[in-house]
mmCIF file of C-alpha atoms and ligand atoms in Angstrom:
data_model
loop_
_atom_site.group_PDB
_atom_site.id
_atom_site.type_symbol
_atom_site.label_atom_id
_atom_site.label_comp_id
_atom_site.label_asym_id
_atom_site.label_seq_id
_atom_site.Cartn_x
_atom_site.Cartn_y
_atom_site.Cartn_z
ATOM 1 C CA MET B 30 92.660 162.364 130.852
ATOM 2 C CA LYS B 31 90.259 159.936 129.777
ATOM 3 C CA THR B 32 86.513 160.120 129.648
ATOM 4 C CA PRO B 33 84.613 157.792 131.461
ATOM 5 C CA ILE B 34 81.658 156.199 129.401
ATOM 6 C CA ALA B 35 78.868 154.105 131.002
ATOM 7 C CA SER B 36 77.141 153.084 127.982
ATOM 8 C CA LEU B 37 77.325 153.498 124.220
ATOM 9 C CA SER B 38 74.751 152.636 121.689
ATOM 10 C CA ILE B 39 75.192 152.566 117.735
ATOM 11 C CA ALA B 40 72.093 152.754 115.188
ATOM 12 C CA ALA B 41 73.542 152.411 111.675
ATOM 13 C CA ARG B 42 72.254 151.743 108.087
ATOM 14 C CA ALA B 43 74.757 149.532 106.101
ATOM 15 C CA THR B 44 74.598 148.819 102.481
ATOM 16 C CA LEU B 45 75.643 145.289 101.691
ATOM 17 C CA ASP B 46 75.816 143.671 98.165
ATOM 18 C CA MET B 47 75.569 140.226 97.448
ATOM 19 C CA HIS B 48 76.059 138.495 100.824
ATOM 20 C CA SER B 49 74.900 135.389 102.145
ATOM 21 C CA LEU B 50 75.860 135.864 105.828
ATOM 22 C CA ASN B 51 72.759 134.148 107.422
ATOM 23 C CA ASN B 52 71.542 130.994 106.142
ATOM 24 C CA GLU B 53 68.930 128.911 107.629
ATOM 25 C CA GLY B 54 69.389 125.487 105.934
ATOM 26 C CA GLY B 55 68.790 123.916 102.820
ATOM 27 C CA GLU B 56 66.167 121.539 101.029
ATOM 28 C CA GLY B 57 67.663 119.166 98.767
ATOM 29 C CA ASN B 58 70.463 121.385 96.567
ATOM 30 C CA GLN B 59 68.476 124.504 97.466
ATOM 31 C CA ILE B 60 70.001 126.662 100.434
ATOM 32 C CA GLN B 61 67.836 129.121 101.876
ATOM 33 C CA THR B 62 68.154 132.667 103.529
ATOM 34 C CA ARG B 63 66.559 133.866 106.660
ATOM 35 C CA MET B 64 63.467 135.763 106.244
ATOM 36 C CA VAL B 65 61.759 137.766 108.696
ATOM 37 C CA ASP B 66 58.443 139.762 109.296
ATOM 38 C CA ILE B 67 58.609 143.237 110.445
ATOM 39 C CA VAL B 68 56.452 146.194 110.873
ATOM 40 C CA ASP B 69 57.661 149.448 109.357
ATOM 41 C CA HIS B 70 57.276 153.006 111.156
ATOM 42 C CA LYS B 71 53.838 153.364 109.297
ATOM 43 C CA GLY B 72 52.514 150.337 110.662
ATOM 44 C CA GLU B 73 52.848 148.053 107.360
ATOM 45 C CA LEU B 74 54.009 144.613 107.478
ATOM 46 C CA HIS B 75 56.924 143.270 105.485
ATOM 47 C CA ASN B 76 58.827 140.231 104.878
ATOM 48 C CA VAL B 77 62.702 141.185 104.833
ATOM 49 C CA ASN B 78 65.820 139.411 104.606
ATOM 50 C CA ALA B 79 67.757 139.597 107.807
ATOM 51 C CA ILE B 80 70.976 138.349 109.883
ATOM 52 C CA SER B 81 70.409 137.433 113.349
ATOM 53 C CA GLY B 82 71.846 139.185 116.293
ATOM 54 C CA ASP B 83 73.382 135.925 117.297
ATOM 55 C CA MET B 84 75.527 136.135 114.170
ATOM 56 C CA LEU B 85 76.717 139.507 115.059
ATOM 57 C CA LYS B 86 77.601 138.763 118.774
ATOM 58 C CA HIS B 87 79.377 135.679 117.594
ATOM 59 C CA VAL B 88 81.751 137.913 115.128
ATOM 60 C CA LEU B 89 82.122 140.263 117.998
ATOM 61 C CA MET B 90 83.193 137.689 120.170
ATOM 62 C CA GLU B 91 85.629 136.215 117.646
ATOM 63 C CA HIS B 92 87.469 139.363 117.109
ATOM 64 C CA PHE B 93 87.552 139.922 121.045
ATOM 65 C CA TYR B 94 88.837 136.389 121.523
ATOM 66 C CA GLN B 95 91.793 136.904 119.077
ATOM 67 C CA GLN B 96 92.628 140.172 120.884
ATOM 68 C CA ALA B 97 92.373 138.771 124.269
ATOM 69 C CA ARG B 98 94.696 135.698 123.246
ATOM 70 C CA ALA B 99 97.257 138.045 121.709
ATOM 71 C CA GLN B 100 97.262 140.509 124.737
ATOM 72 C CA HIS B 101 97.138 137.601 127.262
ATOM 73 C CA LEU B 102 93.806 138.613 128.944
ATOM 74 C CA SER B 103 92.702 136.031 131.538
ATOM 75 C CA LEU B 104 90.450 133.545 129.984
ATOM 76 C CA CYS B 105 88.998 130.456 131.239
ATOM 77 C CA LEU B 106 90.065 126.949 130.009
ATOM 78 C CA SER B 107 86.923 126.712 127.904
ATOM 79 C CA CYS B 108 87.160 129.815 126.481
ATOM 80 C CA GLN B 109 90.704 129.609 125.643
ATOM 81 C CA SER B 110 89.623 127.086 122.821
ATOM 82 C CA PHE B 111 86.720 129.474 122.088
ATOM 83 C CA ASN B 112 84.205 126.909 123.479
ATOM 84 C CA ALA B 113 80.661 128.563 123.104
ATOM 85 C CA ASN B 114 79.813 126.766 126.376
ATOM 86 C CA ARG B 115 82.140 129.190 128.272
ATOM 87 C CA ILE B 116 82.878 128.658 131.869
ATOM 88 C CA ASN B 117 80.254 125.650 131.970
ATOM 89 C CA ALA B 118 82.578 123.589 130.005
ATOM 90 C CA ASP B 119 85.811 124.535 132.591
ATOM 91 C CA LYS B 120 85.757 121.636 134.462
ATOM 92 C CA ASP B 121 88.302 122.372 136.839
ATOM 93 C CA PHE B 122 86.643 125.578 137.747
ATOM 94 C CA ILE B 123 83.337 124.042 138.172
ATOM 95 C CA LYS B 124 84.601 121.120 140.200
ATOM 96 C CA ARG B 125 86.868 123.446 142.460
ATOM 97 C CA THR B 126 84.011 125.877 143.404
ATOM 98 C CA GLU B 127 81.466 123.035 143.769
ATOM 99 C CA LYS B 128 84.175 121.550 146.160
ATOM 100 C CA GLU B 129 84.759 124.486 148.111
ATOM 101 C CA LYS B 130 81.272 125.334 148.428
ATOM 102 C CA VAL B 131 81.702 128.773 146.843
ATOM 103 C CA SER B 132 78.435 130.724 147.248
ATOM 104 C CA ASP B 133 76.968 132.358 144.192
ATOM 105 C CA ALA B 134 78.242 135.678 144.956
ATOM 106 C CA ASP B 135 81.855 134.472 145.349
ATOM 107 C CA PHE B 136 81.304 132.255 142.154
ATOM 108 C CA ILE B 137 80.564 135.504 140.244
ATOM 109 C CA ASP B 138 83.582 137.322 141.381
ATOM 110 C CA GLN B 139 85.687 134.270 140.687
ATOM 111 C CA MET B 140 84.444 133.694 137.148
ATOM 112 C CA LEU B 141 85.049 137.461 136.480
ATOM 113 C CA GLN B 142 88.486 137.292 137.615
ATOM 114 C CA THR B 143 89.047 134.122 135.748
ATOM 115 C CA CYS B 144 87.493 135.059 132.304
ATOM 116 C CA ALA B 145 87.314 138.413 130.499
ATOM 117 C CA ILE B 146 84.838 136.588 127.756
ATOM 118 C CA ASP B 147 82.213 135.258 130.444
ATOM 119 C CA ASP B 148 82.683 138.872 131.686
ATOM 120 C CA VAL B 149 81.689 140.838 128.419
ATOM 121 C CA ALA B 150 79.458 138.214 126.557
ATOM 122 C CA GLY B 151 77.798 137.018 129.683
ATOM 123 C CA ILE B 152 76.707 133.328 130.487
ATOM 124 C CA LEU B 153 73.936 131.374 131.883
ATOM 125 C CA VAL B 154 75.891 129.117 134.435
ATOM 126 C CA THR B 155 74.003 125.608 134.253
ATOM 127 C CA GLU B 156 76.719 123.418 135.682
ATOM 128 C CA LYS B 157 76.121 122.277 139.323
ATOM 129 C CA ARG B 158 74.183 125.690 139.992
ATOM 130 C CA SER B 159 71.824 128.212 138.015
ATOM 131 C CA LEU B 160 73.263 131.469 137.851
ATOM 132 C CA PRO B 161 73.009 134.270 135.101
ATOM 133 C CA ARG B 162 75.639 136.594 133.964
ATOM 134 C CA LYS B 163 73.817 139.328 131.901
ATOM 135 C CA SER B 164 75.926 140.176 128.568
ATOM 136 C CA ILE B 165 77.819 143.858 128.292
ATOM 137 C CA THR B 166 77.078 143.616 124.810
ATOM 138 C CA GLU B 167 73.701 143.586 123.009
ATOM 139 C CA PHE B 168 72.914 143.271 119.185
ATOM 140 C CA GLY B 169 69.594 143.244 117.389
ATOM 141 C CA TRP B 170 68.535 141.426 114.444
ATOM 142 C CA VAL B 171 70.145 143.190 111.058
ATOM 143 C CA LEU B 172 67.077 143.982 109.250
ATOM 144 C CA GLY B 173 66.681 144.826 105.589
ATOM 145 C CA LEU B 174 64.904 148.062 104.890
ATOM 146 C CA PRO B 175 61.364 147.405 103.447
ATOM 147 C CA GLY B 176 61.737 148.111 99.677
ATOM 148 C CA LYS B 177 65.360 148.293 99.659
ATOM 149 C CA VAL B 178 66.462 144.783 99.926
ATOM 150 C CA SER B 179 66.512 141.989 97.384
ATOM 151 C CA THR B 180 67.356 138.282 97.435
ATOM 152 C CA ASN B 181 67.931 135.889 94.539
ATOM 153 C CA SER B 182 69.067 132.437 94.264
ATOM 154 C CA TYR B 183 71.928 131.737 91.912
ATOM 155 C CA PHE B 184 72.928 128.496 90.142
ATOM 156 C CA HIS B 185 76.451 126.903 90.724
ATOM 157 C CA ALA B 186 78.207 123.661 89.806
ATOM 158 C CA LYS B 187 80.891 121.497 91.149
ATOM 159 C CA TYR B 188 82.819 120.149 88.329
ATOM 160 C CA VAL B 189 84.815 117.160 88.642
ATOM 161 C CA ALA B 190 87.580 116.449 86.078
ATOM 162 C CA GLU B 191 87.291 112.851 85.615
ATOM 163 C CA ARG B 192 84.049 111.675 84.192
ATOM 164 C CA SER B 193 84.805 108.378 82.716
ATOM 165 C CA VAL B 194 81.913 105.569 82.906
ATOM 166 C CA GLU B 195 83.578 103.835 85.783
ATOM 167 C CA LYS B 196 84.230 107.103 87.665
ATOM 168 C CA ARG B 197 80.775 107.854 87.533
ATOM 169 C CA ALA B 198 79.451 104.476 88.680
ATOM 170 C CA GLU B 199 82.088 104.559 91.500
ATOM 171 C CA ASP B 200 80.942 108.472 92.588
ATOM 172 C CA ALA B 201 77.169 107.106 92.219
ATOM 173 C CA ASP B 202 78.083 104.338 94.623
ATOM 174 C CA ASN B 203 79.939 106.827 97.157
ATOM 175 C CA GLN B 204 76.807 109.127 97.049
ATOM 176 C CA LYS B 205 74.846 106.221 99.103
ATOM 177 C CA THR B 206 77.399 107.063 102.058
ATOM 178 C CA GLY B 207 77.055 110.820 101.938
ATOM 179 C CA ALA B 208 80.354 111.384 100.495
ATOM 180 C CA ASN B 209 79.254 113.717 97.676
ATOM 181 C CA LEU B 210 82.229 113.106 95.392
ATOM 182 C CA GLY B 211 80.409 113.591 91.856
ATOM 183 C CA GLN B 212 79.856 116.486 89.989
ATOM 184 C CA SER B 213 76.713 118.241 91.432
ATOM 185 C CA ILE B 214 74.702 121.432 90.866
ATOM 186 C CA PHE B 215 73.313 123.449 93.751
ATOM 187 C CA HIS B 216 71.422 126.823 94.265
ATOM 188 C CA ARG B 217 72.756 129.537 96.736
ATOM 189 C CA PRO B 218 71.140 132.716 97.808
ATOM 190 C CA ALA B 219 72.512 136.195 97.617
ATOM 191 C CA SER B 220 70.977 139.201 99.166
ATOM 192 C CA SER B 221 71.728 142.939 98.345
ATOM 193 C CA GLY B 222 70.324 146.055 99.938
ATOM 194 C CA ILE B 223 70.181 148.615 102.884
ATOM 195 C CA TYR B 224 70.183 147.179 106.437
ATOM 196 C CA ALA B 225 69.379 148.492 109.788
ATOM 197 C CA ILE B 226 71.712 147.617 112.731
ATOM 198 C CA VAL B 227 71.339 148.217 116.647
ATOM 199 C CA CYS B 228 74.119 147.590 119.146
ATOM 200 C CA HIS B 229 74.620 148.772 122.781
ATOM 201 C CA LEU B 230 77.188 148.275 125.290
ATOM 202 C CA GLU B 231 77.076 148.711 128.922
ATOM 203 C CA LEU B 232 80.792 149.507 129.677
ATOM 204 C CA SER B 233 80.078 150.440 133.284
ATOM 205 C CA ARG B 234 79.298 146.756 134.006
ATOM 206 C CA ILE B 235 82.577 145.601 133.022
ATOM 207 C CA GLY B 236 84.086 143.486 135.780
ATOM 208 C CA TYR B 237 80.851 144.114 137.963
ATOM 209 C CA ASN B 238 79.245 141.573 140.344
ATOM 210 C CA ASP B 239 75.683 142.214 140.109
ATOM 211 C CA ILE B 240 75.048 140.292 143.342
ATOM 212 C CA LYS B 241 77.649 141.918 145.630
ATOM 213 C CA GLN B 242 77.220 145.276 143.560
ATOM 214 C CA ILE B 243 81.099 145.569 143.603
ATOM 215 C CA TYR B 244 83.953 145.226 141.001
ATOM 216 C CA ALA B 245 85.750 141.872 140.956
ATOM 217 C CA ILE B 246 88.635 142.963 138.923
ATOM 218 C CA ASP B 247 90.999 146.238 139.287
ATOM 219 C CA GLU B 248 90.863 149.590 137.279
ATOM 220 C CA ALA B 249 93.692 148.678 134.862
ATOM 221 C CA GLU B 250 92.094 145.250 134.014
ATOM 222 C CA ARG B 251 88.561 147.023 133.556
ATOM 223 C CA GLN B 252 90.116 149.594 131.057
ATOM 224 C CA HIS B 253 92.005 146.585 129.233
ATOM 225 C CA ARG B 254 88.905 144.675 128.697
ATOM 226 C CA ALA B 255 86.917 147.778 127.603
ATOM 227 C CA SER B 256 89.468 148.871 125.297
ATOM 228 C CA LEU B 257 89.360 145.690 123.289
ATOM 229 C CA LEU B 258 85.772 145.410 123.387
ATOM 230 C CA LEU B 259 85.470 148.563 121.593
ATOM 231 C CA GLU B 260 88.141 147.646 119.177
ATOM 232 C CA SER B 261 86.191 144.243 118.526
ATOM 233 C CA VAL B 262 83.083 146.253 117.885
ATOM 234 C CA LEU B 263 84.945 148.499 115.155
ATOM 235 C CA TYR B 264 86.181 145.337 113.566
ATOM 236 C CA THR B 265 82.963 143.805 113.678
ATOM 237 C CA PHE B 266 81.382 146.611 111.316
ATOM 238 C CA ILE B 267 84.306 146.643 109.222
ATOM 239 C CA GLU B 268 84.799 142.982 108.780
ATOM 240 C CA LEU B 269 81.319 141.332 108.774
ATOM 241 C CA ASN B 270 82.061 137.628 109.085
ATOM 242 C CA GLY B 271 79.254 134.962 108.843
ATOM 243 C CA ALA B 272 78.367 132.462 106.485
ATOM 244 C CA MET B 273 79.689 131.541 103.006
ATOM 245 C CA ARG B 274 82.508 134.129 102.947
ATOM 246 C CA SER B 275 84.924 131.858 100.899
ATOM 247 C CA SER B 276 83.100 132.835 97.773
ATOM 248 C CA GLN B 277 80.479 135.263 98.790
ATOM 249 C CA LEU B 278 82.558 137.978 100.770
ATOM 250 C CA PRO B 279 79.808 140.918 101.257
ATOM 251 C CA HIS B 280 80.468 144.080 99.519
ATOM 252 C CA LEU B 281 80.270 146.830 102.309
ATOM 253 C CA VAL B 282 79.168 149.778 100.095
ATOM 254 C CA ALA B 283 78.122 152.435 102.574
ATOM 255 C CA LEU B 284 77.796 152.910 106.434
ATOM 256 C CA GLU B 285 76.013 155.900 108.044
ATOM 257 C CA GLY B 286 74.429 156.315 111.624
ATOM 258 C CA VAL B 287 75.044 157.516 114.890
ATOM 259 C CA ILE B 288 76.916 156.675 118.030
ATOM 260 C CA THR B 289 75.592 157.829 121.353
ATOM 261 C CA THR B 290 77.558 157.773 124.891
ATOM 262 C CA SER B 291 76.610 158.441 128.253
ATOM 263 C CA THR B 292 79.131 159.522 130.738
ATOM 264 C CA GLY B 293 76.950 158.634 133.556
ATOM 265 C CA VAL B 294 73.962 156.690 134.871
ATOM 266 C CA MET B 295 71.754 158.112 132.037
ATOM 267 C CA PRO B 296 71.261 155.558 129.299
ATOM 268 C CA ALA B 297 72.954 156.189 125.719
ATOM 269 C CA PRO B 298 69.930 156.573 123.615
ATOM 270 C CA LEU B 299 69.088 154.125 120.871
ATOM 271 C CA ILE B 300 66.360 154.017 118.529
ATOM 272 C CA SER B 301 65.797 151.923 115.165
ATOM 273 C CA PRO B 302 67.440 153.356 112.318
ATOM 274 C CA LEU B 303 64.269 151.861 110.348
ATOM 275 C CA ILE B 304 62.533 155.057 111.420
ATOM 276 C CA GLY B 305 62.138 157.452 108.652
ATOM 277 C CA GLY B 306 61.934 154.771 105.914
ATOM 278 C CA ASP B 307 63.350 156.579 102.542
ATOM 279 C CA ASP B 308 64.405 159.341 104.629
ATOM 280 C CA SER B 309 67.867 158.353 106.355
ATOM 281 C CA ASN B 310 68.057 161.523 108.404
ATOM 282 C CA ILE B 311 65.018 161.205 110.490
ATOM 283 C CA TYR B 312 66.474 158.612 113.115
ATOM 284 C CA ARG B 313 69.418 160.747 113.546
ATOM 285 C CA GLU B 314 67.867 163.937 114.082
ATOM 286 C CA GLN B 315 65.470 162.105 116.577
ATOM 287 C CA VAL B 316 68.534 160.774 118.417
ATOM 288 C CA GLN B 317 69.956 164.082 118.719
ATOM 289 C CA SER B 318 66.348 165.588 120.034
ATOM 290 C CA ILE B 319 66.339 162.796 122.461
ATOM 291 C CA ALA B 320 69.801 163.428 123.775
ATOM 292 C CA SER B 321 69.049 167.079 124.081
ATOM 293 C CA ALA B 322 65.931 166.270 126.324
ATOM 294 C CA LEU B 323 68.043 163.945 128.451
ATOM 295 C CA ASN B 324 70.812 166.331 129.054
ATOM 296 C CA GLY B 325 68.400 169.298 129.676
ATOM 297 C CA ASN B 326 70.207 172.219 131.561
ATOM 298 C CA ASN B 327 72.756 169.591 133.003
ATOM 299 C CA GLY B 328 75.643 169.789 130.657
ATOM 300 C CA GLU B 329 76.197 167.241 128.044
ATOM 301 C CA GLN B 330 76.042 163.950 129.704
ATOM 302 C CA VAL B 331 74.813 162.253 126.464
ATOM 303 C CA LYS B 332 76.816 163.036 123.589
ATOM 304 C CA VAL B 333 75.932 162.046 119.994
ATOM 305 C CA ASN B 334 78.189 161.567 117.171
ATOM 306 C CA THR B 335 76.943 160.907 113.610
ATOM 307 C CA PHE B 336 78.808 159.644 110.770
ATOM 308 C CA ASP B 337 78.068 159.349 106.818
ATOM 309 C CA THR B 338 80.764 157.033 105.707
ATOM 310 C CA ILE B 339 82.706 153.731 106.852
ATOM 311 C CA SER B 340 85.904 155.733 107.162
ATOM 312 C CA ASP B 341 84.088 158.391 109.159
ATOM 313 C CA PHE B 342 82.679 155.613 111.461
ATOM 314 C CA ALA B 343 86.151 153.879 112.060
ATOM 315 C CA THR B 344 87.916 157.438 112.819
ATOM 316 C CA GLN B 345 85.088 158.054 115.383
ATOM 317 C CA MET B 346 85.665 154.631 117.045
ATOM 318 C CA ARG B 347 89.228 155.126 117.106
ATOM 319 C CA THR B 348 88.843 158.434 118.978
ATOM 320 C CA LEU B 349 86.456 156.650 121.673
ATOM 321 C CA ILE B 350 88.772 153.818 121.958
ATOM 322 C CA ASP B 351 91.807 156.246 122.932
ATOM 323 C CA SER B 352 90.087 158.700 124.793
ATOM 324 C CA SER B 353 87.582 156.619 126.905
ATOM 325 C CA SER B 354 87.668 154.687 130.035
ATOM 326 C CA PRO B 355 84.884 152.337 131.420
ATOM 327 C CA PHE B 356 82.786 154.588 134.129
ATOM 328 C CA GLU B 357 82.843 153.315 137.573
ATOM 329 C CA LEU B 358 79.406 152.443 139.151
ATOM 330 C CA ALA B 359 78.686 153.966 142.807
ATOM 331 C CA ILE B 360 79.648 150.861 144.907
ATOM 332 C CA GLY B 361 76.961 149.271 147.093
ATOM 333 C CA ARG B 362 77.403 148.021 150.534
HETATM 334 ZN ZN1 ZN L 408 85.332 131.836 129.621
#
């Protein structure tokens, strides 16, 4: 018997060393990393290194896409080649639904039946109509903890073996076309520190048509998509894809945090792991208290699982994947 889960939240602190997962571009031969302004729990302003939520959501969907392909989940023509435009770029689907004058409510039904990625990642349909599908998955910015993260710029060189006068003149000529074949130097940033991560999944809405307030796909398909989504969340945390991994694969040194689940319409509580600053237990204790307050005397609809290591997190996610099913919302009429 599987436990139905309506929503799931993860608040975590990850220690990452020498990564360059999110860069915002370059000036000359200097690559720049992403820095943002945040306010800590005491009201103090800090400028810290950060990785955007877009990056994490992209990583999650890459993992989901690979599994969906391997396990033959239904995907639209566009998502079959991992096109970020999703169903908007499935010309056949868009043309047919326009020709048949399909209503917005029926369009959502057909989209959910056609594509697991449009279902769980969401999309704003802009082709021939304007129709939003709210994402099942949500990620916040990954933020460096004030005083616990450092970024430096490192010198690198690209060497070429042949350095004769003729070859250098030829390379200089090619430089004008942007071919960049000559020897060159460049600076690349790397950051190390403790980062705060927040993630929320609304599993009850998998396959749910928000206009008709009914499910567009059957229970078995919902279960399949939910399991692959949870599996992809696990992969995202243990294999942080992103920029510059070919030579700056991040060192994930530590991972600790809290997973909350709700077995009903009560929300799975999520607060920022930035809370507490140097004390890494405060946000977890607060989540525990919030869960007790939400549950009151009515059993344990909200459950809290804390983890202290990377393997602890993986084990808990595995248990959740194997023992849960997506909660079914009451169907509207
Ligand atoms: Zn799609």
